[in-house]
Coordinates of C-alpha atoms in Angstrom, one line a residue:
X1 CA -7.6 -30.3 -29.4
X2 CA -4.6 -28.9 -27.5
X3 CA -1.5 -28.7 -29.6
X4 CA 1.9 -29.7 -28.5
X5 CA 3.1 -26.0 -28.8
X6 CA 0.4 -24.8 -26.4
X7 CA 1.2 -27.6 -24.0
X8 CA 4.8 -26.5 -24.0
X9 CA 3.8 -22.9 -23.6
X10 CA 1.7 -23.7 -20.5
X11 CA 4.6 -25.6 -19.0
X12 CA 6.8 -22.5 -19.5
X13 CA 4.3 -20.3 -18.0
X14 CA 3.8 -22.5 -14.9
X15 CA 7.6 -22.9 -14.5
X16 CA 8.1 -19.1 -14.6
X17 CA 5.2 -18.2 -12.4
X18 CA 5.8 -20.8 -9.7
X19 CA 8.0 -18.4 -7.7
X20 CA 6.6 -15.1 -8.7
X21 CA 4.4 -14.2 -5.7
X22 CA 4.1 -14.8 -2.0
X23 CA 0.3 -14.9 -2.4
X24 CA -2.1 -17.5 -3.8
X25 CA -3.2 -16.5 -7.3
X26 CA -4.9 -18.0 -10.3
X27 CA -3.7 -18.1 -13.9
X28 CA -6.3 -18.1 -16.7
X29 CA -4.8 -19.4 -19.9
X30 CA -5.7 -18.4 -23.5
X31 CA -8.0 -21.4 -23.8
X32 CA -9.9 -20.5 -20.5
X33 CA -8.2 -23.3 -18.6
X34 CA -7.2 -22.1 -15.1
X35 CA -4.5 -23.1 -12.7
X36 CA -4.1 -22.0 -9.1
X37 CA -0.7 -21.4 -7.5
X38 CA -0.7 -21.8 -3.7
X39 CA -3.3 -22.8 -1.1
X40 CA -6.5 -21.2 0.0
X41 CA -8.3 -18.3 -1.7
X42 CA -6.7 -16.6 -4.7
X43 CA -5.8 -12.9 -4.1
X44 CA -5.6 -12.0 -7.8
X45 CA -5.7 -13.4 -11.3
X46 CA -3.3 -13.3 -14.2
X47 CA -5.2 -13.7 -17.5
X48 CA -2.9 -14.7 -20.3
X49 CA -4.0 -14.1 -23.9
X50 CA -0.4 -14.3 -25.3
X51 CA 2.8 -15.0 -23.3
X52 CA 6.2 -13.5 -24.1
X53 CA 8.7 -15.6 -26.0
X54 CA 11.1 -17.6 -23.9
X55 CA 14.1 -15.7 -25.2
X56 CA 12.6 -12.3 -24.3
X57 CA 11.3 -13.5 -21.0
X58 CA 14.6 -14.8 -19.7
X59 CA 16.7 -11.9 -21.2
X60 CA 14.7 -9.3 -19.3
X61 CA 11.5 -10.5 -17.6
X62 CA 10.6 -7.1 -16.2
X63 CA 10.5 -5.6 -19.7
X64 CA 9.0 -8.6 -21.4
X65 CA 6.1 -8.8 -18.9
X66 CA 5.5 -5.1 -18.9
X67 CA 5.3 -5.0 -22.6
X68 CA 2.9 -7.9 -22.6
X69 CA 0.7 -6.0 -20.1
X70 CA 1.0 -2.7 -22.1
X71 CA -0.2 -4.6 -25.2
X72 CA -3.1 -6.2 -23.5
X73 CA -1.6 -9.7 -23.9
X74 CA -1.7 -10.1 -20.1
X75 CA -4.4 -8.8 -17.8
X76 CA -3.9 -8.4 -14.0
X77 CA -7.2 -8.7 -12.1
X78 CA -7.0 -7.2 -8.7
X79 CA -5.3 -4.3 -7.0
X80 CA -2.2 -3.6 -9.2
X81 CA -0.1 -2.2 -6.4
X82 CA -0.8 -5.2 -4.2
X83 CA 0.0 -7.6 -7.0
X84 CA 3.4 -5.9 -7.7
X85 CA 4.2 -5.9 -3.9
X86 CA 3.5 -9.6 -3.7
X87 CA 6.0 -10.2 -6.4
X88 CA 8.6 -8.0 -4.7
X89 CA 8.1 -9.8 -1.4
X90 CA 8.9 -13.2 -2.9
X91 CA 12.7 -13.6 -2.6
X92 CA 12.9 -15.8 -5.7
X93 CA 10.9 -13.6 -8.0
X94 CA 12.4 -11.8 -11.0
X95 CA 12.0 -8.4 -9.3
X96 CA 14.5 -9.4 -6.7
X97 CA 17.3 -10.1 -9.2
X98 CA 18.9 -6.7 -9.2
X99 CA 22.3 -6.7 -11.0
X100 CA 25.1 -4.8 -9.3
X101 CA 26.9 -2.2 -11.5
X102 CA 30.4 -3.7 -11.5
X103 CA 31.5 -2.8 -15.1
X104 CA 32.6 0.6 -16.2
X105 CA 31.2 -0.1 -19.6
X106 CA 27.7 0.1 -18.2
X107 CA 28.4 3.5 -16.7
X108 CA 29.3 5.7 -19.6
X109 CA 28.8 9.5 -19.3
X110 CA 25.6 10.8 -20.7
X111 CA 26.0 13.7 -23.2
X112 CA 24.0 16.9 -23.3
X113 CA 22.0 16.0 -26.4
X114 CA 21.1 12.7 -24.9
X115 CA 20.0 14.4 -21.7
X116 CA 17.8 16.8 -23.6
X117 CA 16.2 13.9 -25.5
X118 CA 15.6 11.8 -22.4
X119 CA 14.1 14.7 -20.5
X120 CA 11.8 15.6 -23.4
X121 CA 10.7 11.9 -23.6
X122 CA 9.1 12.1 -20.1
X123 CA 8.5 15.8 -19.2
X124 CA 7.4 17.2 -22.5
X125 CA 4.4 14.9 -22.9
X126 CA 2.3 17.9 -22.2
X127 CA 1.4 20.2 -19.3
X128 CA -2.3 19.5 -19.8
X129 CA -1.6 15.8 -19.1
X130 CA 0.4 16.4 -15.9
X131 CA -2.1 19.0 -14.7
X132 CA -4.9 16.3 -14.7
X133 CA -3.3 14.2 -11.9
X134 CA -0.7 16.3 -10.2
X135 CA -1.8 18.7 -7.5
X136 CA -2.3 22.5 -8.3
X137 CA 1.4 23.2 -7.6
X138 CA 2.3 20.6 -10.3
X139 CA 4.9 19.2 -8.0
X140 CA 6.2 16.0 -9.5
X141 CA 8.2 14.6 -6.6
X142 CA 7.7 13.1 -3.2
X143 CA 5.3 15.1 -1.0
X144 CA 5.5 15.4 2.8
X145 CA 2.5 14.2 4.8
X146 CA 2.3 15.7 8.3
X147 CA -1.0 14.0 9.1
X148 CA -3.0 11.1 7.6
X149 CA -5.6 13.5 6.5
X150 CA -3.4 15.8 4.4
X151 CA -4.6 16.3 0.9
X152 CA -2.0 15.9 -1.9
X153 CA -1.9 19.7 -2.3
X154 CA -1.3 20.2 1.4
X155 CA 1.4 17.5 1.5
X156 CA 3.2 19.1 -1.5
X157 CA 3.1 22.5 0.2
X158 CA 4.4 20.8 3.3
X159 CA 7.3 19.5 1.3
X160 CA 8.1 22.8 -0.3
X161 CA 8.2 24.7 3.0
X162 CA 10.1 21.9 4.7
X163 CA 12.8 22.2 2.1
X164 CA 12.9 26.0 2.3
X165 CA 13.1 25.8 6.1
X166 CA 16.0 23.5 5.9
X167 CA 17.8 25.9 3.6
X168 CA 17.6 28.6 6.3
X169 CA 16.9 31.3 3.8
X170 CA 17.4 35.0 4.5
X171 CA 16.0 38.0 2.6
X172 CA 18.3 39.1 -0.1
X173 CA 20.0 35.8 -0.6
X174 CA 20.3 34.0 -4.0
X175 CA 18.9 30.5 -4.6
X176 CA 19.5 28.2 -7.6
X177 CA 16.9 25.5 -8.3
X178 CA 18.4 22.8 -10.5
X179 CA 15.7 20.9 -12.3
X180 CA 13.0 23.4 -11.2
X181 CA 10.1 21.5 -12.7
X182 CA 7.0 23.6 -13.0
X183 CA 8.5 26.3 -10.7
X184 CA 6.4 26.2 -7.6
X185 CA 9.3 25.9 -5.1
X186 CA 11.1 28.8 -6.7
X187 CA 8.0 31.0 -6.6
X188 CA 7.3 30.1 -3.0
X189 CA 10.9 30.9 -2.0
X190 CA 10.7 34.3 -3.6
X191 CA 7.2 35.1 -2.1
X192 CA 8.0 34.1 1.4
X193 CA 11.7 34.8 1.9
X194 CA 12.3 37.6 -0.7
X195 CA 15.2 35.7 -2.1
X196 CA 16.3 36.0 -5.8
X197 CA 15.8 32.6 -7.5
X198 CA 17.1 31.1 -10.7
X199 CA 15.4 28.0 -11.9
X200 CA 17.0 25.8 -14.6
X201 CA 15.4 23.0 -16.6
X202 CA 15.8 21.1 -19.9
X203 CA 12.1 20.8 -20.4
X204 CA 10.5 23.3 -22.8
X205 CA 7.0 22.5 -21.6
X206 CA 8.1 23.2 -18.0
X207 CA 9.8 26.4 -19.0
X208 CA 6.6 27.7 -20.6
X209 CA 4.6 27.0 -17.5
X210 CA 7.1 28.5 -15.1
X211 CA 7.3 31.7 -17.1
X212 CA 3.5 32.0 -17.1
X213 CA 3.5 31.5 -13.3
X214 CA 6.2 34.1 -12.7
X215 CA 4.3 36.7 -14.7
X216 CA 1.0 35.8 -13.1
X217 CA 2.5 36.4 -9.6
X218 CA 4.4 39.5 -10.7
X219 CA 7.7 38.1 -9.6
X220 CA 9.8 39.0 -12.6
X221 CA 12.2 40.9 -10.4
X222 CA 12.9 37.9 -8.1
X223 CA 12.5 34.7 -10.2
X224 CA 14.1 33.8 -13.5
X225 CA 14.0 30.5 -15.3
X226 CA 16.0 29.3 -18.3
X227 CA 16.8 26.3 -20.3
X228 CA 20.2 25.3 -19.0
X229 CA 22.2 22.1 -18.5
X230 CA 23.8 21.6 -15.1
X231 CA 27.1 21.0 -16.9
X232 CA 27.2 24.7 -17.9
X233 CA 27.0 26.0 -14.3
X234 CA 30.7 25.9 -13.6
X235 CA 31.6 28.1 -16.6
X236 CA 28.7 30.4 -16.1
X237 CA 30.4 32.6 -13.5
X238 CA 27.3 32.6 -11.4
X239 CA 27.4 32.4 -7.6
X240 CA 24.6 31.4 -5.1
X241 CA 24.1 31.3 -1.4
X242 CA 21.8 28.3 -1.6
X243 CA 21.2 25.5 -4.1
X244 CA 18.3 23.1 -4.2
X245 CA 17.8 20.1 -6.4
X246 CA 14.6 18.0 -6.2
X247 CA 14.1 14.9 -8.2
X248 CA 16.8 15.8 -10.7
X249 CA 19.9 13.8 -9.7
X250 CA 18.2 10.6 -10.9
X251 CA 18.6 11.9 -14.5
X252 CA 22.3 12.6 -14.2
X253 CA 23.6 9.0 -14.7
X254 CA 26.2 7.2 -12.5
X255 CA 29.2 8.3 -14.5
X256 CA 28.1 12.0 -14.4
X257 CA 27.4 12.2 -10.6
X258 CA 30.9 13.5 -9.7
X259 CA 30.5 16.2 -12.5
X260 CA 27.1 17.1 -11.1
X261 CA 28.4 17.7 -7.6
X262 CA 31.5 19.5 -9.1
X263 CA 29.2 22.0 -10.8
X264 CA 27.2 22.6 -7.7
X265 CA 30.4 23.2 -5.7
X266 CA 31.6 25.6 -8.3
X267 CA 28.7 28.0 -8.1
X268 CA 27.9 27.7 -4.3
X269 CA 29.5 30.3 -2.1
X270 CA 31.6 29.3 0.9
X271 CA 29.3 28.3 3.9
X272 CA 26.5 27.9 1.4
X273 CA 23.8 25.2 1.8
X274 CA 22.9 22.6 -0.8
X275 CA 19.7 20.5 -0.3
X276 CA 19.6 17.4 -2.5
X277 CA 16.3 15.5 -2.7
X278 CA 16.3 12.4 -4.8
X279 CA 15.4 8.7 -5.0
X280 CA 18.2 6.5 -3.7
X281 CA 19.0 2.8 -3.7
X282 CA 20.7 0.7 -1.0
X283 CA 23.3 -0.5 -3.5
X284 CA 24.5 0.6 -6.9
X285 CA 22.3 -1.5 -9.2
X286 CA 21.1 -1.4 -12.8
X287 CA 17.8 0.4 -13.4
X288 CA 14.7 -1.8 -14.0
X289 CA 14.4 -2.6 -17.7
X290 CA 10.8 -1.4 -18.0
X291 CA 11.6 1.9 -16.3
X292 CA 14.7 2.6 -18.3
X293 CA 13.2 1.8 -21.6
X294 CA 9.8 3.4 -21.4
X295 CA 9.6 5.8 -18.5
X296 CA 13.0 7.4 -17.7
X297 CA 15.5 6.6 -20.4
X298 CA 19.0 7.5 -19.2
X299 CA 18.0 7.4 -15.6
X300 CA 20.0 6.0 -12.7
X301 CA 19.1 5.7 -9.0
X302 CA 22.2 6.6 -7.0
X303 CA 22.9 4.9 -3.7
X304 CA 23.0 7.2 -0.6
X305 CA 26.6 6.1 0.1
X306 CA 28.0 7.1 -3.3
X307 CA 26.4 10.6 -3.1
X308 CA 27.8 11.1 0.4
X309 CA 31.2 9.9 -0.8
X310 CA 31.3 12.3 -3.7
X311 CA 30.1 15.2 -1.6
X312 CA 32.8 14.5 1.0
X313 CA 35.5 14.3 -1.6
X314 CA 34.6 17.9 -2.6
X315 CA 34.7 19.1 1.0
X316 CA 31.0 19.2 1.7
X317 CA 29.9 18.6 5.3
X318 CA 26.7 16.6 5.8
X319 CA 24.4 18.4 8.1
X320 CA 21.2 16.4 7.9
X321 CA 19.7 13.3 6.2
X322 CA 16.0 12.4 6.2
X323 CA 14.2 9.5 4.6
X324 CA 10.8 10.1 3.0
X325 CA 10.2 6.6 1.7
X326 CA 6.7 6.0 2.9
X327 CA 5.8 9.6 2.0
X328 CA 6.6 8.8 -1.6
X329 CA 4.5 5.7 -1.5
X330 CA 1.5 7.8 -0.3
X331 CA 2.3 10.4 -3.0
X332 CA 2.3 7.8 -5.8
X333 CA -1.0 6.3 -4.5
X334 CA -2.5 9.8 -4.7
X335 CA -1.2 10.2 -8.3
X336 CA -2.5 6.8 -9.3
X337 CA -5.9 7.5 -7.9
X338 CA -6.1 10.9 -9.6
X339 CA -4.8 9.3 -12.9
X340 CA -7.7 6.8 -12.8
X341 CA -10.1 9.5 -11.8
X342 CA -9.3 11.5 -15.0
X343 CA -9.3 8.6 -17.3
X344 CA -12.0 10.0 -19.6
X345 CA -9.9 13.0 -20.4
X346 CA -6.6 11.0 -20.6
X347 CA -8.2 8.6 -23.2
X348 CA -8.8 11.6 -25.5
X349 CA -5.0 12.3 -25.3
X350 CA -3.3 8.9 -25.5
X351 CA -3.9 5.4 -26.7
X352 CA -4.5 2.3 -24.5
X353 CA -0.9 1.2 -24.6
X354 CA 0.3 4.5 -23.1
X355 CA -2.4 4.4 -20.4
X356 CA -1.5 0.9 -19.4
X357 CA 2.2 1.8 -19.3
X358 CA 1.6 4.8 -17.0
X359 CA -0.8 2.8 -14.8
X360 CA 1.8 0.1 -14.4
X361 CA 4.5 2.8 -13.7
X362 CA 2.6 4.6 -11.0
X363 CA 1.4 1.5 -9.2
X364 CA 4.8 -0.4 -9.5
X365 CA 6.6 2.7 -8.1
X366 CA 4.2 2.9 -5.1
X367 CA 4.8 -0.8 -4.5
X368 CA 8.6 -0.3 -4.7
X369 CA 8.6 2.5 -2.1
X370 CA 6.5 0.3 0.2
X371 CA 8.5 -2.9 0.0
X372 CA 11.6 -2.8 -2.3
X373 CA 15.0 -1.3 -1.6
X374 CA 14.4 2.1 -3.0
X375 CA 14.1 5.1 -0.8
X376 CA 14.0 8.9 -1.2
X377 CA 16.3 11.1 0.9
X378 CA 16.7 14.8 1.6
X379 CA 20.4 15.5 2.2
X380 CA 21.5 18.9 3.6
X381 CA 25.1 19.7 2.8
X382 CA 27.2 22.8 3.6
X383 CA 30.2 24.0 1.7
X384 CA 32.9 24.3 4.4
X385 CA 31.9 25.2 7.9
X386 CA 28.8 27.3 8.6
X387 CA 28.7 28.2 12.3
X388 CA 25.6 30.5 11.9
X389 CA 23.1 27.7 11.6
X390 CA 20.8 26.9 14.6
X391 CA 22.2 24.4 17.0
X392 CA 19.2 22.1 16.8
X393 CA 17.0 20.8 14.0
X394 CA 13.9 22.4 15.4
X395 CA 14.0 25.2 12.8
X396 CA 13.4 22.6 10.1
X397 CA 10.1 21.7 11.5
X398 CA 8.6 25.1 12.5
X399 CA 6.2 25.2 9.6
X400 CA 5.0 28.6 8.4
X401 CA 1.5 29.5 9.5
X402 CA 0.5 31.2 6.2
X403 CA 0.0 28.8 3.4
X404 CA -0.1 30.1 -0.2
X405 CA -3.2 29.3 -2.1
X406 CA -2.6 29.1 -5.9
X407 CA -4.4 31.6 -8.1
X408 CA -6.9 30.1 -10.5

């Protein structure tokens, strides 16, 4: 016998899911009853064992549904990336209800201790985990696919050399890598261009791996890495000819963006180049609830216009802007495939909730770069006027003929 409560629950589910996707799909309820939304063949199924409470659902549907998926209360049967994309494409779905950041109270500065905790939450999960599904360089940012047949490793090497080309490096110069990750860009810069590199990070796990790589390559005289907050750069007294920051500005927070650029400006020599590579949004909006709570606490995706505005206020000249949106979609698809391909090993490290959380994160992000408003941009800035740069952009695309193969 169907109880009144379950009848009401089903009505809530149907009302919520009515405008969730632009594709035909089927819902299978907890009592095995099924209901089809749309006409024709179903493209996917939503199997519901337990549905979020109405209060949680309408307070933050993204978080509520993600938590239900992580707990196994909801199963999504079909290609996960395609399912999320179908939700993004429907103009009335909850994923298209981005809230503009209009109140200063939502944009409070992030302190150093909070930044350290937030970085550790994501990046100190363990080097062994990341090594399973990243490429051999352990580059955890958008790759650069020159051809449709590029492997993930080739595309990440393309990205590294593309960035180094844009920086127009010369032997003997100094380079600062803010948020250096596992250090491969810094090592490649030293090996190919004979520049002196300092990499800074807040991740102890990353620091350990970079130090191992520096020693392995015998580059102690050219590459140094340290645990350092970007807010300490201005008072450090250091000066650099070039600065690069890949996938780090997203961790700064909206309120701290001007401070971030101020510190870069303080340590960059006149006529120096700054290459900023990060995820951007079209408008200044709140971060998705699931991502901010479980994946990147403290994160904020800047808009391209606010970064350019802040840079201009400090006297930076914008030399070049390149969108890599579809490159990031392909990168995330590679990561998701490698993640699933190493599932036996990952299951020995983490529980099912963690695995489902990361599966959702990787596939949802791939969907977002394919169909949502997010992008990823490489912005090349110069401090003051630099009249020594090539007149055309061709130098940025003359890829080096010798590729470095990582040592085992």
